[in-house]
Amino acid sequence: MESLIDEAEDGNVSKVAELLSSIKDEEIIDVTQKRLCKEKGDAVTALRTVLQAAASASEKRKICTALYKRCIEILEKNELSSKLASNLAGMLLLETDLLQNSALAEICSLFIDMVKSGSIQCGKGLALLPKILSVIALEETVSYGESSLNGEKYKSHVINSLCSCKWNSQSVLHLAGMFKDIALTNEELRFVLEKIIRMMKDLELTDLPSLVYQLLLLSTKGHKKLVIDGVTKYFIEQDARHKDHDPNEFSEDLLEGDNASIETLRQTEGTIILHINFAISMDQELGREFIKFLKGNQLDTSKVLAPFVLALSLSLSKINRFEGQIFDLLKATIMKSFKDSDKQRQSNWVREVVPDICHVQDYVLSTIQNSKHGWDHVVQGLVQLGFGLMDAYGPKGAFGRIETGSIQTGPSHEACQLGSKILLHTFKAHDMVKAEILEQIFNRVVTKATAPVSHYLELLSSTVMAAPQRLLESSTKVREMFDYLALLTPAAAEGLLRAIHPLLKLSMSLRDSLILVLRKAMFSRQLDSRKIGVFGFLMILKNFRILGGLPSSQASQPFSSSQVQVDVHARYNPASNEALCLEIMGNLRRVLTQQADVRLMFYQGIYEALCKNTQIMGSVLEILLCQLKKYYEPAEDVNPPVKLELCITAQGDQIYLSEPLAHLICCIQLCLVKVSDIRRQQNMDHDDTVMEDSNRTQQELEEMMDSLVTRMIKSEMEDFELDKSADYSLTNSVGVKNNIFSILVLGIYESLMEYTFHSGEYSESSLQQILHLHENYKKLSEVLKEKASSAAGKKGKAPTGGKTALSLLSLQGTTEIMRALISETAPSLTENLKILREDVDFRRHIVNVALQKIQQVQEKGACDGAEGGDKNKVLQHLITLAKIFITYYTENQRPDEEGKRDRTKYISGPCLEGLVGIMTTISQRYTNQFCHCLCEMVDADESDDPQEAIYSHIKKYQRLVMNILKSEGEDKNMKEVQLLLGIVQVLCRQLYSTGNQFQRVLEWVHKLCTEQSIDDIPTCKLLFSMLMTFTQQIKSCPPLLRDLSQDIHSQLGDIDQETQVEDKTHFSLVTHRTAAPVVLSLVLQQVERELDDSEWVMGRLRAESAQTSDEVEVELTQREGHERSVCTRLGILVTAFHELLQSAIPVGACMESIVKQSTRLYGTLTILVKYYLNLYQQRTGHLSSRFEKLIKLTGTHLTQFCYGMITYIQQTESEQVQQNVDKGKKDKKKQAAALNAGKARVLKESRTIPNLIFSIETFEKFLIQLSKKSKVNLMEHMKMSTSRDFRINVATVQAVMENDSDSEESEEETEENDTTTADQEMEEEESEEQENVAPANKRPAEPIEPPPAKKSKLGKKTGKV
C-alpha cells in the first residue's frame, strides 16, 4: 500500500495501475480519505494518479466512481483546508471526463440524495455538478437503473429531481449558486427560480442578500419579471407583518426579539436594494422590467407604494436613464391612490366592490422611518419626490392671479400635503439633506413670482419649528434670502417673514440683518417693497416686547428655545428691546409721508402691535395724534370737522387718495379703547412724566374724537359738497373726487359709531349719537346706491345697489353690537338698548356687516379690520355670532299676540344666512374643533359621543324646517327652509356615512321629497341634491334615478302625443314645473357620476382579470359577483333612460344633455363588452346571464327609443324654426335672427346626434365580435341602425300613398267626362315613354313603374318628411 501511494505521488500511472489489481478497493478508498483529511503528502496528486490509473484499467473503473463519490462527500463535510479543498475540487473537475456515463448518472443520484438528506453544508462538492451535467448532456444515451435516456433529457430529469425535493435552508444558497453555472432551458430556469423564491421564507434574514444576489445573476438568463415579483412580494409581506410595531415602544420581549429582528430586516432590505441597484446599472433590461412592474401594478397602488418597493424605486431614480420615468410613475400612482380614496369615500357601492383602501401616507412615512437604518441611497430620492409632488400638485394661480387664503381640497391638495410631509420628516430624520431642502425651498420662493408659494412657506415654517438650530447654522443662506425679500410679492414676503421670525429671537445678528433690509425696503421706489418694509417692522414690534407690559403668558412665544444655542444670553433684554422698538417707531413715522397703501398697512397693523407690546402705547398715540391734527379742524364751530381736500392729490387730470383718513380714525378709536382697557386692568409702574405724557396724549385724542362725533352728527352732506346733485361718475376728476370723499365720510361714520359704542358704555346719549351717525351714513350710502344704479341702467348693466360697501367696523365691534342688539339681557342695559333695537335700519346694517365679515373669513380665512387675521380670536367671535343668530331665530319663531310675526322688523333670513356661513367656515377651516364649537354655540357640555351630539343639533333644525312647511301664508318662507337645509347639509358632512344617524337623516330627506308639495324651485333643487348625495353615500343610487325618471316622464308626458302616461309619481316634489330642467339636470349629473363609478370598477376588474392569469389570488366567484353588480346597475340606468327618452322634454339644453348622457351610457356599455371580449381572449371568463339580460334590455328598451328621440328632436326644432320665421316675416331682422338661431341648433346637432349614433354603432360592432367569440347570439334583440342622412317614416309614407290613391280616383272620373282630351294626353304620354325606353328593351311597354306624375308627388311628400 505504501509503495502504491509513493508511486501515485510520483505520478507513475502505469505502475499504479499494476499495483491496483493487488489491493482491495475499500483499502484504497480508506487510505485516500485518511491522507486527504490529515493532509499528508501531496494527496491531490496521488488521487489524480489513482483515478487515471483506475480509468485506464477496465476492471477497476468502479473504484474510480467510488473515489469520486467519496471525494464529493469529503468536500461537502467541509473538513479540509480551503487550499486543499480548492485543489481537490479543481482536480476533480479536470478528471470528470474519465468517468463513464453510468458513473456520471450514479454521481448525479448521489447529489440528489445529498440534497434530500440535507447533507449539503458548504457547496464545495456541489460545484462539480454543473460540469458533470454538461458532460452528461453531450452523451447520446445515459443508463441509470434499468432504463436509459438521452443526455439532455437525463440532465432535465436531474434538475427536476433537485427542484422537486425538499431543500434544507442551509443548502439553498449553495444550490442557487450552483444553478447559475448550469445551462438551463427557459422552462427549467423558471422552475429553478420559483423554487428558490419559495425558499426565501425559510432562510435567515442575514442570508437573504446573498440569495437575492444569486437570483439576480440567474435573472440574466431570463425571467427577470419573476425575480422582481418574487423579491418584492416577499418584502411587502415582511413589512406588513412588522407594520404595527412601534419603534419607540420598548419592553423586555421587544428588546430581546422584535427590535433586533426589525433592525436586521431593515439592514437586509437596504443591502438588497443596493444589490438590485447595482444589477440594474449593469443590466438595463432588468431596469426596464422593473419599470414594467411599476406600470403593471398601477391599479394595485399598495404594491407600488409599499415601503420596500418605494425605497427601491427611489434608489433606482439615481440612475439617469430611469429617473424621469420612475418619478412620473410614482407621482401618477400617488395621485391615482388619492383619487381612488376620494371615490370610495363618496360612493357606498364602490366601497362594497373595492373595500381595501391604500393608505399612501402611512406607506411613504414608513419608508422615511425605515431609511434611518442606513439607507442613504434612498434619501435623495425622497427629497426629489417630495418637491416633485409639491411642484406638480400645489395651488395654481388662476389667470395670473394668486389666490391667498382660499381653501384647498381634493386629491391634488392631499398629494401636495404628502409632499410637504415627506420633506418635513426627511428633514428631521437626515442631517445630510437639511441644507439641500432649505436651499430648494428658498429657490422656489424666490423664483416662483407668478405662482402661489404658500405651501413652500408652510413647509419652511414647519422646518423652523422642527430644527431652529439647523437654520441658524445656515444663517448665511437666510441672510441671502433677506436680500431677495424686497423683490418678492407682498404675500410671499409676509409668509416668509412669519416663517422665519422665531429665529430672530435666537440670533441678534440675523435680526440686525433683517432690520437693515427692511429699512432699505422702506425707501424703495417700488410700492410693494415699502409694504414689505412696514409689515416687517410691525412684525418685529409684535414679537419683541418691552418688559413691564402685559404678563408674559400673553406674549407671543411660539416655541421653547431650551435646546437651542443662541448668541444672546438674555432672551428678553428689556433695554435692547426698548431701544429696538423706539428705533422701529422712528422708522415707522416716515411711513406717514408715503403712499396711501403704505399708510393703510401701518394703520391696520399698529393696533395689533399695541395689543402684543403694550409699552409702545405712548409712541403710538403720539404718532396718531400728530397725523390726525393735519386733517382735523380745531375750530368747534366749523363744519365739517375734517379737511378732506388734504386727503387727495392730483396729478394732471388724475385724482388719487393720499391719506386714508377713515382708517386713521378707525385705528385711533381702536387704540384708545385698548389703552383704556390696559389702564383699567393694571397699575403701570412707570415714572410720572411718562404716565403724564401718555395720559395727556390719550386725553387730547379722546377730546378730538368726541368733538368729531358731535360735529359729524351736525354736518350735512352739503358740508362735504356731497349731495344728490353732485357728480359721482368715474369718468371725470370731479366724480372721482366725490367718490373718494363719500367713501372716506362713510368710513368715518362707521369708525365713530364703534368708538361711541365702546366709550359710551350703553348710555342713552351715546346710543342716540350712534343712531344719528347711522342716519347720516344711511343718507349718503343711499345717494351712492341711487347714482350707481342709474349709471348701471344707462350702460345696460344690472344695478348693484344691494351690495354692502366694505365696512370699517371690526369683527369684535360688530360682535359686541350684535350682542347688545339681540342677546343682552341685563336689566340695567335693556332699557337704554331699546333705542337701538327699535331702529330696524341700524339692525339690518349691523347684520349685513356681520355677514360681510363671515363671508370674508369663509373665502380667505381672515377678515378686514382689527384682529381679523388672528385665527383663534376670529373663531371665538364666530362662535359668539352663531350664538346670537341662534338666539334671535329661535325667539322669533314665536308669533306675537295677534298670531303673526312683524315682517318689517324681521331679520331671521340674514341671521340664518350668517349661521350657514359660520357652520360652513368652521367645518372647513376648524374641522377638528367642529363638535366643540357646536356645543359652545348652544352652551351645552361636550358629549362623549360626538356623532350623537351633532345629530341632536340636526334634529333641532329638522323641526324648524317642518314648522315652516306646516305654516301658511307669509310665515311659509321658503328662503329660510333653504338656509335651514343648508345647515343640515353642513352638519351631515361631519357624520359618518355608515352610522345610524346619517341613515335617519336620509330617511327624513326622502320623506320630505315623497310627501311634501313644494312649488319653490331652489328648495326642490336643494332637497333632491341632498337626497342623491346622501343616497350615493350609503345606498345604491340607480333605483332612485329610475324612480325620478319615471316621475319626469309622467309629468312631462310622452313624445307621442297620442300615448297617455299614468299621472302618478314616487315623489310629490316632482311636478310639471320642477321636472325640467331642475330634477332632470340633477338626474343627469348623478347619472354621469354613476357611469364614472361603473367605468372605474370595470377598469379594476379588467386589471384583476389580467393578473389572475399569473396569480390565482383573486377568487373567480368574487369577480363574477362584481360583474353581476355592474350589469345590474347599468340595467337600472338603461331602464331610467328608457323613461327619459320617451319624455316630452323641451328641446334645448335639457335635450342636449340627454343626448350627451345617452352617448356616455353607450360608451360605458361598450367598455363592458370589451371587458368580456378581453376575458375570452385570455380564456379567463365567460358571459354571465345578467350580462345577456342587460344586452337584451338595451336592444328592446334603449336603442329603438334613441332613434325615436332623434326624430322627435329634429321635427320639433324644424317646427320651432318655421314658427319663428313665420312670426318674423314682417320684420326682416327677426327673420334673420330666427334663421341664425336655427343654424346654431343645426351646428349643435351636427356634433351631438352623430356622436350618439356613432357610439351606438361602435357598441353594436363590438357586440357582434363578442357574439362570434362567445357563440351566443347577442344581436338577437338589436335592430340595425336606421339614422343616416335620411329616414323614412313609415306612417307618413302610408298616409301619402292613401292620398295619392284618392287623387287617382278623382282623376279617372274627370277623364270619363272629357274623353277627347284624355285620349290626346294618353297618346302624348305613350310617345314620351317610347322615347325614354332604352333600345335594348324590345318588350312592349307595360305600366310596370308608376307614372312620372305619381313619382313626383311621392317624392315631394317624402322629401318633406
PDB file of C-alpha atoms in Angstrom, residues 401-552:
ATOM      1  CA  ARG A 401     -53.859  85.980 -10.010  1.00  0.00           C
ATOM      2  CA  ILE A 402     -52.571  84.359  -6.868  1.00  0.00           C
ATOM      3  CA  GLU A 403     -55.410  83.474  -4.523  1.00  0.00           C
ATOM      4  CA  THR A 404     -54.451  83.695  -0.859  1.00  0.00           C
ATOM      5  CA  GLY A 405     -56.347  82.053   1.951  1.00  0.00           C
ATOM      6  CA  SER A 406     -58.688  80.023  -0.251  1.00  0.00           C
ATOM      7  CA  ILE A 407     -59.439  76.501   0.919  1.00  0.00           C
ATOM      8  CA  GLN A 408     -57.560  73.802  -0.971  1.00  0.00           C
ATOM      9  CA  THR A 409     -59.272  70.422  -1.052  1.00  0.00           C
ATOM     10  CA  GLY A 410     -59.315  67.296  -3.151  1.00  0.00           C
ATOM     11  CA  PRO A 411     -56.734  64.724  -4.273  1.00  0.00           C
ATOM     12  CA  SER A 412     -54.317  67.359  -5.631  1.00  0.00           C
ATOM     13  CA  HIS A 413     -54.177  69.125  -2.273  1.00  0.00           C
ATOM     14  CA  GLU A 414     -53.669  65.798  -0.470  1.00  0.00           C
ATOM     15  CA  ALA A 415     -50.791  64.940  -2.809  1.00  0.00           C
ATOM     16  CA  CYS A 416     -49.206  68.352  -2.181  1.00  0.00           C
ATOM     17  CA  GLN A 417     -49.604  67.904   1.585  1.00  0.00           C
ATOM     18  CA  LEU A 418     -47.984  64.468   1.335  1.00  0.00           C
ATOM     19  CA  GLY A 419     -45.016  66.040  -0.473  1.00  0.00           C
ATOM     20  CA  SER A 420     -44.685  68.570   2.346  1.00  0.00           C
ATOM     21  CA  LYS A 421     -44.795  65.817   4.990  1.00  0.00           C
ATOM     22  CA  ILE A 422     -42.180  63.778   3.110  1.00  0.00           C
ATOM     23  CA  LEU A 423     -39.800  66.745   3.151  1.00  0.00           C
ATOM     24  CA  LEU A 424     -40.502  67.624   6.784  1.00  0.00           C
ATOM     25  CA  HIS A 425     -39.968  64.062   8.046  1.00  0.00           C
ATOM     26  CA  THR A 426     -36.875  63.644   5.869  1.00  0.00           C
ATOM     27  CA  PHE A 427     -35.567  66.965   7.210  1.00  0.00           C
ATOM     28  CA  LYS A 428     -35.996  65.691  10.770  1.00  0.00           C
ATOM     29  CA  ALA A 429     -34.539  62.238  10.069  1.00  0.00           C
ATOM     30  CA  HIS A 430     -31.469  63.006   7.922  1.00  0.00           C
ATOM     31  CA  ASP A 431     -28.916  65.728   8.527  1.00  0.00           C
ATOM     32  CA  MET A 432     -27.303  65.101   5.150  1.00  0.00           C
ATOM     33  CA  VAL A 433     -30.179  66.716   3.207  1.00  0.00           C
ATOM     34  CA  LYS A 434     -31.229  69.534   5.544  1.00  0.00           C
ATOM     35  CA  ALA A 435     -29.139  72.148   3.742  1.00  0.00           C
ATOM     36  CA  GLU A 436     -30.429  70.994   0.351  1.00  0.00           C
ATOM     37  CA  ILE A 437     -34.090  71.099   1.453  1.00  0.00           C
ATOM     38  CA  LEU A 438     -33.651  74.682   2.719  1.00  0.00           C
ATOM     39  CA  GLU A 439     -31.877  75.652  -0.483  1.00  0.00           C
ATOM     40  CA  GLN A 440     -34.694  74.214  -2.606  1.00  0.00           C
ATOM     41  CA  ILE A 441     -37.402  75.956  -0.541  1.00  0.00           C
ATOM     42  CA  PHE A 442     -35.669  79.333  -0.762  1.00  0.00           C
ATOM     43  CA  ASN A 443     -35.086  78.920  -4.502  1.00  0.00           C
ATOM     44  CA  ARG A 444     -38.743  78.196  -5.142  1.00  0.00           C
ATOM     45  CA  VAL A 445     -39.958  81.087  -3.012  1.00  0.00           C
ATOM     46  CA  VAL A 446     -37.725  83.495  -4.926  1.00  0.00           C
ATOM     47  CA  THR A 447     -38.218  82.180  -8.467  1.00  0.00           C
ATOM     48  CA  LYS A 448     -41.971  81.445  -8.462  1.00  0.00           C
ATOM     49  CA  ALA A 449     -43.083  85.082  -8.512  1.00  0.00           C
ATOM     50  CA  THR A 450     -46.213  84.408 -10.598  1.00  0.00           C
ATOM     51  CA  ALA A 451     -47.308  81.258  -8.774  1.00  0.00           C
ATOM     52  CA  PRO A 452     -48.546  80.672  -5.208  1.00  0.00           C
ATOM     53  CA  VAL A 453     -45.761  79.746  -2.769  1.00  0.00           C
ATOM     54  CA  SER A 454     -47.872  79.412   0.382  1.00  0.00           C
ATOM     55  CA  HIS A 455     -47.279  75.636   0.541  1.00  0.00           C
ATOM     56  CA  TYR A 456     -43.486  76.125   0.462  1.00  0.00           C
ATOM     57  CA  LEU A 457     -43.720  78.787   3.176  1.00  0.00           C
ATOM     58  CA  GLU A 458     -45.803  76.459   5.377  1.00  0.00           C
ATOM     59  CA  LEU A 459     -43.106  73.820   4.925  1.00  0.00           C
ATOM     60  CA  LEU A 460     -40.404  76.369   5.820  1.00  0.00           C
ATOM     61  CA  SER A 461     -42.320  77.336   8.949  1.00  0.00           C
ATOM     62  CA  SER A 462     -42.561  73.672   9.950  1.00  0.00           C
ATOM     63  CA  THR A 463     -38.834  73.141   9.437  1.00  0.00           C
ATOM     64  CA  VAL A 464     -38.059  76.238  11.520  1.00  0.00           C
ATOM     65  CA  MET A 465     -40.152  74.859  14.370  1.00  0.00           C
ATOM     66  CA  ALA A 466     -38.653  71.373  13.957  1.00  0.00           C
ATOM     67  CA  ALA A 467     -34.967  72.322  13.852  1.00  0.00           C
ATOM     68  CA  PRO A 468     -34.221  76.020  14.541  1.00  0.00           C
ATOM     69  CA  GLN A 469     -30.597  75.240  15.288  1.00  0.00           C
ATOM     70  CA  ARG A 470     -30.128  73.804  11.812  1.00  0.00           C
ATOM     71  CA  LEU A 471     -31.371  77.011  10.242  1.00  0.00           C
ATOM     72  CA  LEU A 472     -29.107  79.073  12.470  1.00  0.00           C
ATOM     73  CA  GLU A 473     -26.217  77.014  11.121  1.00  0.00           C
ATOM     74  CA  SER A 474     -27.392  78.039   7.644  1.00  0.00           C
ATOM     75  CA  SER A 475     -27.740  81.688   8.656  1.00  0.00           C
ATOM     76  CA  THR A 476     -25.762  82.813   5.590  1.00  0.00           C
ATOM     77  CA  LYS A 477     -28.448  81.276   3.397  1.00  0.00           C
ATOM     78  CA  VAL A 478     -31.158  83.006   5.449  1.00  0.00           C
ATOM     79  CA  ARG A 479     -29.355  86.340   5.081  1.00  0.00           C
ATOM     80  CA  GLU A 480     -29.089  85.757   1.360  1.00  0.00           C
ATOM     81  CA  MET A 481     -32.816  85.164   1.358  1.00  0.00           C
ATOM     82  CA  PHE A 482     -33.334  88.527   3.097  1.00  0.00           C
ATOM     83  CA  ASP A 483     -31.592  90.238   0.159  1.00  0.00           C
ATOM     84  CA  TYR A 484     -34.373  88.999  -2.131  1.00  0.00           C
ATOM     85  CA  LEU A 485     -37.117  89.997   0.315  1.00  0.00           C
ATOM     86  CA  ALA A 486     -37.932  93.339  -1.320  1.00  0.00           C
ATOM     87  CA  LEU A 487     -38.256  91.649  -4.720  1.00  0.00           C
ATOM     88  CA  LEU A 488     -40.950  89.194  -3.611  1.00  0.00           C
ATOM     89  CA  THR A 489     -44.689  89.728  -3.829  1.00  0.00           C
ATOM     90  CA  PRO A 490     -46.120  91.181  -0.571  1.00  0.00           C
ATOM     91  CA  ALA A 491     -47.990  87.934   0.195  1.00  0.00           C
ATOM     92  CA  ALA A 492     -44.862  85.791  -0.288  1.00  0.00           C
ATOM     93  CA  ALA A 493     -42.699  88.206   1.725  1.00  0.00           C
ATOM     94  CA  GLU A 494     -45.202  88.246   4.605  1.00  0.00           C
ATOM     95  CA  GLY A 495     -45.324  84.454   4.639  1.00  0.00           C
ATOM     96  CA  LEU A 496     -41.524  84.249   4.615  1.00  0.00           C
ATOM     97  CA  LEU A 497     -41.185  86.717   7.487  1.00  0.00           C
ATOM     98  CA  ARG A 498     -43.798  84.854   9.544  1.00  0.00           C
ATOM     99  CA  ALA A 499     -41.951  81.577   8.949  1.00  0.00           C
ATOM    100  CA  ILE A 500     -38.512  82.989   9.833  1.00  0.00           C
ATOM    101  CA  HIS A 501     -39.455  85.247  12.764  1.00  0.00           C
ATOM    102  CA  PRO A 502     -38.863  82.622  15.527  1.00  0.00           C
ATOM    103  CA  LEU A 503     -35.179  82.661  14.534  1.00  0.00           C
ATOM    104  CA  LEU A 504     -34.910  86.397  15.167  1.00  0.00           C
ATOM    105  CA  LYS A 505     -35.223  85.821  18.922  1.00  0.00           C
ATOM    106  CA  LEU A 506     -32.391  83.303  18.756  1.00  0.00           C
ATOM    107  CA  SER A 507     -29.918  85.344  16.719  1.00  0.00           C
ATOM    108  CA  MET A 508     -29.289  89.039  17.230  1.00  0.00           C
ATOM    109  CA  SER A 509     -27.115  89.233  14.110  1.00  0.00           C
ATOM    110  CA  LEU A 510     -29.913  87.765  11.994  1.00  0.00           C
ATOM    111  CA  ARG A 511     -32.354  90.293  13.433  1.00  0.00           C
ATOM    112  CA  ASP A 512     -29.999  93.174  12.689  1.00  0.00           C
ATOM    113  CA  SER A 513     -29.553  91.970   9.104  1.00  0.00           C
ATOM    114  CA  LEU A 514     -33.312  91.902   8.652  1.00  0.00           C
ATOM    115  CA  ILE A 515     -33.743  95.409  10.061  1.00  0.00           C
ATOM    116  CA  LEU A 516     -31.209  96.741   7.559  1.00  0.00           C
ATOM    117  CA  VAL A 517     -33.072  95.065   4.716  1.00  0.00           C
ATOM    118  CA  LEU A 518     -36.420  96.413   5.931  1.00  0.00           C
ATOM    119  CA  ARG A 519     -35.021  99.916   6.262  1.00  0.00           C
ATOM    120  CA  LYS A 520     -33.825  99.794   2.659  1.00  0.00           C
ATOM    121  CA  ALA A 521     -37.210  98.470   1.569  1.00  0.00           C
ATOM    122  CA  MET A 522     -38.975 101.395   3.256  1.00  0.00           C
ATOM    123  CA  PHE A 523     -37.205 103.801   0.912  1.00  0.00           C
ATOM    124  CA  SER A 524     -37.534 101.702  -2.230  1.00  0.00           C
ATOM    125  CA  ARG A 525     -39.201 103.154  -5.303  1.00  0.00           C
ATOM    126  CA  GLN A 526     -41.459 100.118  -5.501  1.00  0.00           C
ATOM    127  CA  LEU A 527     -44.740 100.314  -3.598  1.00  0.00           C
ATOM    128  CA  ASP A 528     -44.690  96.569  -2.819  1.00  0.00           C
ATOM    129  CA  SER A 529     -41.217  96.856  -1.269  1.00  0.00           C
ATOM    130  CA  ARG A 530     -42.421  99.635   1.024  1.00  0.00           C
ATOM    131  CA  LYS A 531     -45.369  97.474   2.112  1.00  0.00           C
ATOM    132  CA  ILE A 532     -42.971  94.636   2.896  1.00  0.00           C
ATOM    133  CA  GLY A 533     -40.830  97.015   4.975  1.00  0.00           C
ATOM    134  CA  VAL A 534     -43.826  98.179   7.006  1.00  0.00           C
ATOM    135  CA  PHE A 535     -45.052  94.630   7.580  1.00  0.00           C
ATOM    136  CA  GLY A 536     -41.599  93.500   8.711  1.00  0.00           C
ATOM    137  CA  PHE A 537     -41.206  96.325  11.217  1.00  0.00           C
ATOM    138  CA  LEU A 538     -44.707  95.761  12.606  1.00  0.00           C
ATOM    139  CA  MET A 539     -43.956  92.043  12.985  1.00  0.00           C
ATOM    140  CA  ILE A 540     -40.800  92.816  14.984  1.00  0.00           C
ATOM    141  CA  LEU A 541     -42.771  95.239  17.165  1.00  0.00           C
ATOM    142  CA  LYS A 542     -45.298  92.493  17.942  1.00  0.00           C
ATOM    143  CA  ASN A 543     -42.714  89.885  18.860  1.00  0.00           C
ATOM    144  CA  PHE A 544     -40.041  91.887  20.724  1.00  0.00           C
ATOM    145  CA  ARG A 545     -41.972  93.026  23.767  1.00  0.00           C
ATOM    146  CA  ILE A 546     -40.702  95.616  26.158  1.00  0.00           C
ATOM    147  CA  LEU A 547     -40.965  94.119  29.632  1.00  0.00           C
ATOM    148  CA  GLY A 548     -43.400  95.636  32.058  1.00  0.00           C
ATOM    149  CA  GLY A 549     -46.477  95.363  29.907  1.00  0.00           C
ATOM    150  CA  LEU A 550     -48.958  92.528  29.937  1.00  0.00           C
ATOM    151  CA  PRO A 551     -47.967  89.290  31.673  1.00  0.00           C
ATOM    152  CA  SER A 552     -45.560  87.156  29.673  1.00  0.00           C
TER     153      SER A 552
END
